């Protein structure tokens, strides 16, 4: 099942009925935020503190395959759903997703997969799209305009004069990925912290 991120108002749209939820986009920070939101919708806001969220990263995902599969049915001391997050899964390592889905039963841990890209004709994409138990969340690349940036700067409490700042940021965004631009905006926000001058 494919979901388009810009059309999702809330992650309460039944994501707890999927064995796998794959988030695919180049903006890693955005994926981390969304995986946290999904995790909290599924397992509750206390899940992290109650150790019901388990994370695996990049190469360790393949080396700990058996551990991940057994974690699907492992029960926590605390009530509530468990979540497994596979952060930075490589497309070539997609067989673990098939293994998780084939072992998964209702009320088992839900696996959130974070990936930066999927090729058009990949086996994994075909698997995610054709399955009724797996969700693929795709993100459209946002074209940053001066209106968007004007709202963002205002929201962050950054004052400016003229359009030079907006023009510079729009030009910078044309040659940078979204997560780099997001980091630069965060630096600008910190630089102007407690400074009301434009």
mmCIF file of C-alpha atoms in Angstrom:
data_model
loop_
_atom_site.group_PDB
_atom_site.id
_atom_site.type_symbol
_atom_site.label_atom_id
_atom_site.label_comp_id
_atom_site.label_asym_id
_atom_site.label_seq_id
_atom_site.Cartn_x
_atom_site.Cartn_y
_atom_site.Cartn_z
ATOM 1 C CA UNK A 1 0.000 0.000 0.000
ATOM 2 C CA UNK A 2 1.412 3.422 -0.954
ATOM 3 C CA UNK A 3 0.824 6.544 1.127
ATOM 4 C CA UNK A 4 1.906 9.992 0.014
ATOM 5 C CA UNK A 5 3.224 11.889 3.027
ATOM 6 C CA UNK A 6 1.747 15.244 1.990
ATOM 7 C CA UNK A 7 -1.737 13.657 2.098
ATOM 8 C CA UNK A 8 -1.364 12.230 5.612
ATOM 9 C CA UNK A 9 -2.821 14.555 8.232
ATOM 10 C CA UNK A 10 -2.285 12.141 11.089
ATOM 11 C CA UNK A 11 -0.497 8.850 11.553
ATOM 12 C CA UNK A 12 -3.623 7.478 13.243
ATOM 13 C CA UNK A 13 -4.733 6.154 9.850
ATOM 14 C CA UNK A 14 -4.422 2.509 10.825
ATOM 15 C CA UNK A 15 -0.650 2.155 10.668
ATOM 16 C CA UNK A 16 -0.849 -0.270 13.593
ATOM 17 C CA UNK A 17 -2.292 -2.929 11.267
ATOM 18 C CA UNK A 18 0.861 -3.179 9.133
ATOM 19 C CA UNK A 19 3.819 -5.460 9.720
ATOM 20 C CA UNK A 20 6.195 -3.006 7.984
ATOM 21 C CA UNK A 21 6.006 0.755 7.487
ATOM 22 C CA UNK A 22 8.721 1.956 5.079
ATOM 23 C CA UNK A 23 9.591 5.663 5.019
ATOM 24 C CA UNK A 24 11.592 6.645 1.939
ATOM 25 C CA UNK A 25 13.169 10.073 1.417
ATOM 26 C CA UNK A 26 16.588 11.729 1.277
ATOM 27 C CA UNK A 27 15.845 14.042 4.237
ATOM 28 C CA UNK A 28 16.956 11.793 7.078
ATOM 29 C CA UNK A 29 15.960 14.291 9.791
ATOM 30 C CA UNK A 30 12.399 14.385 8.471
ATOM 31 C CA UNK A 31 12.248 10.571 8.454
ATOM 32 C CA UNK A 32 13.495 10.432 12.041
ATOM 33 C CA UNK A 33 10.781 12.879 13.127
ATOM 34 C CA UNK A 34 8.084 10.934 11.276
ATOM 35 C CA UNK A 35 9.294 7.573 12.614
ATOM 36 C CA UNK A 36 9.036 9.023 16.136
ATOM 37 C CA UNK A 37 5.487 10.264 15.435
ATOM 38 C CA UNK A 38 4.422 6.888 14.034
ATOM 39 C CA UNK A 39 6.065 5.070 16.935
ATOM 40 C CA UNK A 40 4.183 7.238 19.448
ATOM 41 C CA UNK A 41 0.875 6.738 17.619
ATOM 42 C CA UNK A 42 1.346 2.962 17.653
ATOM 43 C CA UNK A 43 2.989 2.359 21.021
ATOM 44 C CA UNK A 44 2.188 5.507 23.012
ATOM 45 C CA UNK A 45 4.312 8.411 24.196
ATOM 46 C CA UNK A 46 5.881 6.353 27.022
ATOM 47 C CA UNK A 47 7.140 3.570 24.747
ATOM 48 C CA UNK A 48 10.659 4.979 24.521
ATOM 49 C CA UNK A 49 11.046 5.210 28.306
ATOM 50 C CA UNK A 50 9.496 1.773 28.774
ATOM 51 C CA UNK A 51 12.033 0.307 26.316
ATOM 52 C CA UNK A 52 9.362 -0.843 23.861
ATOM 53 C CA UNK A 53 11.171 0.826 20.942
ATOM 54 C CA UNK A 54 14.258 -0.958 19.604
ATOM 55 C CA UNK A 55 16.559 0.537 16.963
ATOM 56 C CA UNK A 56 18.996 -1.092 14.575
ATOM 57 C CA UNK A 57 21.346 0.813 12.274
ATOM 58 C CA UNK A 58 22.806 0.180 8.785
ATOM 59 C CA UNK A 59 25.098 -2.875 8.663
ATOM 60 C CA UNK A 60 24.052 -4.263 12.048
ATOM 61 C CA UNK A 61 20.583 -4.952 10.615
ATOM 62 C CA UNK A 62 21.865 -7.951 8.632
ATOM 63 C CA UNK A 63 24.124 -9.274 11.368
ATOM 64 C CA UNK A 64 21.276 -9.202 13.906
ATOM 65 C CA UNK A 65 18.599 -10.620 11.626
ATOM 66 C CA UNK A 66 17.669 -13.514 13.959
ATOM 67 C CA UNK A 67 17.487 -11.151 16.923
ATOM 68 C CA UNK A 68 15.154 -8.822 14.996
ATOM 69 C CA UNK A 69 12.863 -11.705 13.976
ATOM 70 C CA UNK A 70 12.669 -13.016 17.557
ATOM 71 C CA UNK A 71 11.952 -9.484 18.823
ATOM 72 C CA UNK A 72 8.688 -9.488 16.833
ATOM 73 C CA UNK A 73 6.999 -11.688 19.442
ATOM 74 C CA UNK A 74 9.004 -10.761 22.534
ATOM 75 C CA UNK A 75 6.727 -9.227 25.130
ATOM 76 C CA UNK A 76 7.682 -6.231 27.242
ATOM 77 C CA UNK A 77 7.270 -5.896 30.992
ATOM 78 C CA UNK A 78 5.089 -2.885 30.195
ATOM 79 C CA UNK A 79 1.729 -3.145 28.436
ATOM 80 C CA UNK A 80 1.441 -1.819 24.902
ATOM 81 C CA UNK A 81 2.720 -2.400 21.415
ATOM 82 C CA UNK A 82 6.406 -2.696 20.603
ATOM 83 C CA UNK A 83 8.163 -1.001 17.703
ATOM 84 C CA UNK A 84 11.332 -1.975 15.837
ATOM 85 C CA UNK A 85 13.085 0.742 13.827
ATOM 86 C CA UNK A 86 15.493 -0.282 11.056
ATOM 87 C CA UNK A 87 17.407 2.914 10.382
ATOM 88 C CA UNK A 88 19.310 3.171 7.107
ATOM 89 C CA UNK A 89 18.325 -0.177 5.613
ATOM 90 C CA UNK A 90 19.984 -0.707 2.257
ATOM 91 C CA UNK A 91 17.735 -1.625 -0.660
ATOM 92 C CA UNK A 92 19.872 -4.684 -1.448
ATOM 93 C CA UNK A 93 19.174 -6.022 2.059
ATOM 94 C CA UNK A 94 15.421 -6.186 1.488
ATOM 95 C CA UNK A 95 15.115 -9.908 2.283
ATOM 96 C CA UNK A 96 14.872 -9.123 5.978
ATOM 97 C CA UNK A 97 11.637 -7.247 5.246
ATOM 98 C CA UNK A 98 10.177 -10.350 3.575
ATOM 99 C CA UNK A 99 11.284 -12.442 6.555
ATOM 100 C CA UNK A 100 9.692 -10.043 9.064
ATOM 101 C CA UNK A 101 6.430 -9.953 7.115
ATOM 102 C CA UNK A 102 6.232 -13.738 6.763
ATOM 103 C CA UNK A 103 6.759 -14.220 10.528
ATOM 104 C CA UNK A 104 4.518 -11.332 11.629
ATOM 105 C CA UNK A 105 1.170 -11.926 13.305
ATOM 106 C CA UNK A 106 -1.416 -9.462 14.549
ATOM 107 C CA UNK A 107 -0.246 -7.682 17.750
ATOM 108 C CA UNK A 108 3.440 -8.452 17.067
ATOM 109 C CA UNK A 109 5.922 -5.589 17.077
ATOM 110 C CA UNK A 110 5.611 -3.220 14.129
ATOM 111 C CA UNK A 111 8.723 -2.504 12.107
ATOM 112 C CA UNK A 112 9.443 0.986 10.789
ATOM 113 C CA UNK A 113 12.050 1.067 8.032
ATOM 114 C CA UNK A 114 13.939 4.273 7.200
ATOM 115 C CA UNK A 115 15.519 4.408 3.717
ATOM 116 C CA UNK A 116 16.898 7.248 1.631
ATOM 117 C CA UNK A 117 15.806 5.914 -1.768
ATOM 118 C CA UNK A 118 14.226 3.102 -3.764
ATOM 119 C CA UNK A 119 14.964 2.449 -7.405
ATOM 120 C CA UNK A 120 11.955 2.429 -9.749
ATOM 121 C CA UNK A 121 12.020 -1.271 -10.599
ATOM 122 C CA UNK A 122 13.324 -2.648 -7.330
ATOM 123 C CA UNK A 123 12.076 -5.915 -5.869
ATOM 124 C CA UNK A 124 11.474 -4.182 -2.553
ATOM 125 C CA UNK A 125 9.265 -1.496 -4.082
ATOM 126 C CA UNK A 126 7.185 -4.143 -5.871
ATOM 127 C CA UNK A 127 6.856 -6.065 -2.611
ATOM 128 C CA UNK A 128 5.801 -2.988 -0.600
ATOM 129 C CA UNK A 129 3.295 -1.807 -3.218
ATOM 130 C CA UNK A 130 1.643 -5.196 -3.751
ATOM 131 C CA UNK A 131 1.326 -6.161 -0.080
ATOM 132 C CA UNK A 132 -1.737 -5.413 2.035
ATOM 133 C CA UNK A 133 0.304 -5.804 5.232
ATOM 134 C CA UNK A 134 3.093 -3.365 4.359
ATOM 135 C CA UNK A 135 2.927 0.397 3.908
ATOM 136 C CA UNK A 136 5.231 2.538 1.786
ATOM 137 C CA UNK A 137 5.238 6.232 2.688
ATOM 138 C CA UNK A 138 6.751 8.383 -0.055
ATOM 139 C CA UNK A 139 7.664 12.037 0.139
ATOM 140 C CA UNK A 140 7.560 14.567 -2.668
ATOM 141 C CA UNK A 141 10.565 16.861 -2.876
ATOM 142 C CA UNK A 142 9.474 20.279 -1.718
ATOM 143 C CA UNK A 143 10.482 23.186 -3.911
ATOM 144 C CA UNK A 144 11.358 25.927 -1.492
ATOM 145 C CA UNK A 145 9.931 29.288 -2.437
ATOM 146 C CA UNK A 146 10.429 32.672 -0.847
ATOM 147 C CA UNK A 147 6.860 32.490 0.537
ATOM 148 C CA UNK A 148 7.606 29.204 2.294
ATOM 149 C CA UNK A 149 10.878 30.570 3.698
ATOM 150 C CA UNK A 150 9.220 33.830 4.754
ATOM 151 C CA UNK A 151 6.690 31.823 6.791
ATOM 152 C CA UNK A 152 9.434 29.582 8.201
ATOM 153 C CA UNK A 153 11.594 32.521 9.304
ATOM 154 C CA UNK A 154 8.587 34.273 10.852
ATOM 155 C CA UNK A 155 7.581 31.060 12.630
ATOM 156 C CA UNK A 156 11.129 30.761 14.022
ATOM 157 C CA UNK A 157 11.072 34.396 15.164
ATOM 158 C CA UNK A 158 13.810 35.600 12.808
ATOM 159 C CA UNK A 159 13.446 39.209 11.634
ATOM 160 C CA UNK A 160 15.017 40.371 8.378
ATOM 161 C CA UNK A 161 14.989 43.402 6.104
ATOM 162 C CA UNK A 162 14.686 43.296 2.324
ATOM 163 C CA UNK A 163 14.687 40.213 0.157
ATOM 164 C CA UNK A 164 18.426 39.463 0.150
ATOM 165 C CA UNK A 165 18.084 36.880 2.931
ATOM 166 C CA UNK A 166 15.207 35.103 1.162
ATOM 167 C CA UNK A 167 16.947 35.200 -2.222
ATOM 168 C CA UNK A 168 20.134 33.757 -0.710
ATOM 169 C CA UNK A 169 18.245 30.948 1.046
ATOM 170 C CA UNK A 170 16.227 30.084 -2.080
ATOM 171 C CA UNK A 171 19.423 29.930 -4.151
ATOM 172 C CA UNK A 172 21.126 27.846 -1.456
ATOM 173 C CA UNK A 173 18.174 25.430 -1.475
ATOM 174 C CA UNK A 174 18.572 24.843 -5.229
ATOM 175 C CA UNK A 175 22.003 23.280 -4.635
ATOM 176 C CA UNK A 176 21.464 21.577 -1.279
ATOM 177 C CA UNK A 177 19.472 18.680 0.041
ATOM 178 C CA UNK A 178 16.546 19.396 2.366
ATOM 179 C CA UNK A 179 18.308 18.132 5.475
ATOM 180 C CA UNK A 180 21.345 20.382 4.853
ATOM 181 C CA UNK A 181 19.062 23.375 4.372
ATOM 182 C CA UNK A 182 17.186 22.422 7.538
ATOM 183 C CA UNK A 183 20.487 22.338 9.454
ATOM 184 C CA UNK A 184 21.442 25.764 8.091
ATOM 185 C CA UNK A 185 18.080 27.216 9.105
ATOM 186 C CA UNK A 186 18.578 25.744 12.582
ATOM 187 C CA UNK A 187 22.008 27.445 12.794
ATOM 188 C CA UNK A 188 20.439 30.736 11.707
ATOM 189 C CA UNK A 189 17.775 30.332 14.378
ATOM 190 C CA UNK A 190 20.420 29.766 17.071
ATOM 191 C CA UNK A 191 22.520 32.661 15.771
ATOM 192 C CA UNK A 192 19.529 35.018 16.124
ATOM 193 C CA UNK A 193 18.393 33.623 19.487
ATOM 194 C CA UNK A 194 17.411 36.523 21.797
ATOM 195 C CA UNK A 195 18.346 38.973 19.019
ATOM 196 C CA UNK A 196 15.382 40.935 17.659
ATOM 197 C CA UNK A 197 17.386 43.060 15.257
ATOM 198 C CA UNK A 198 16.849 42.284 11.565
#
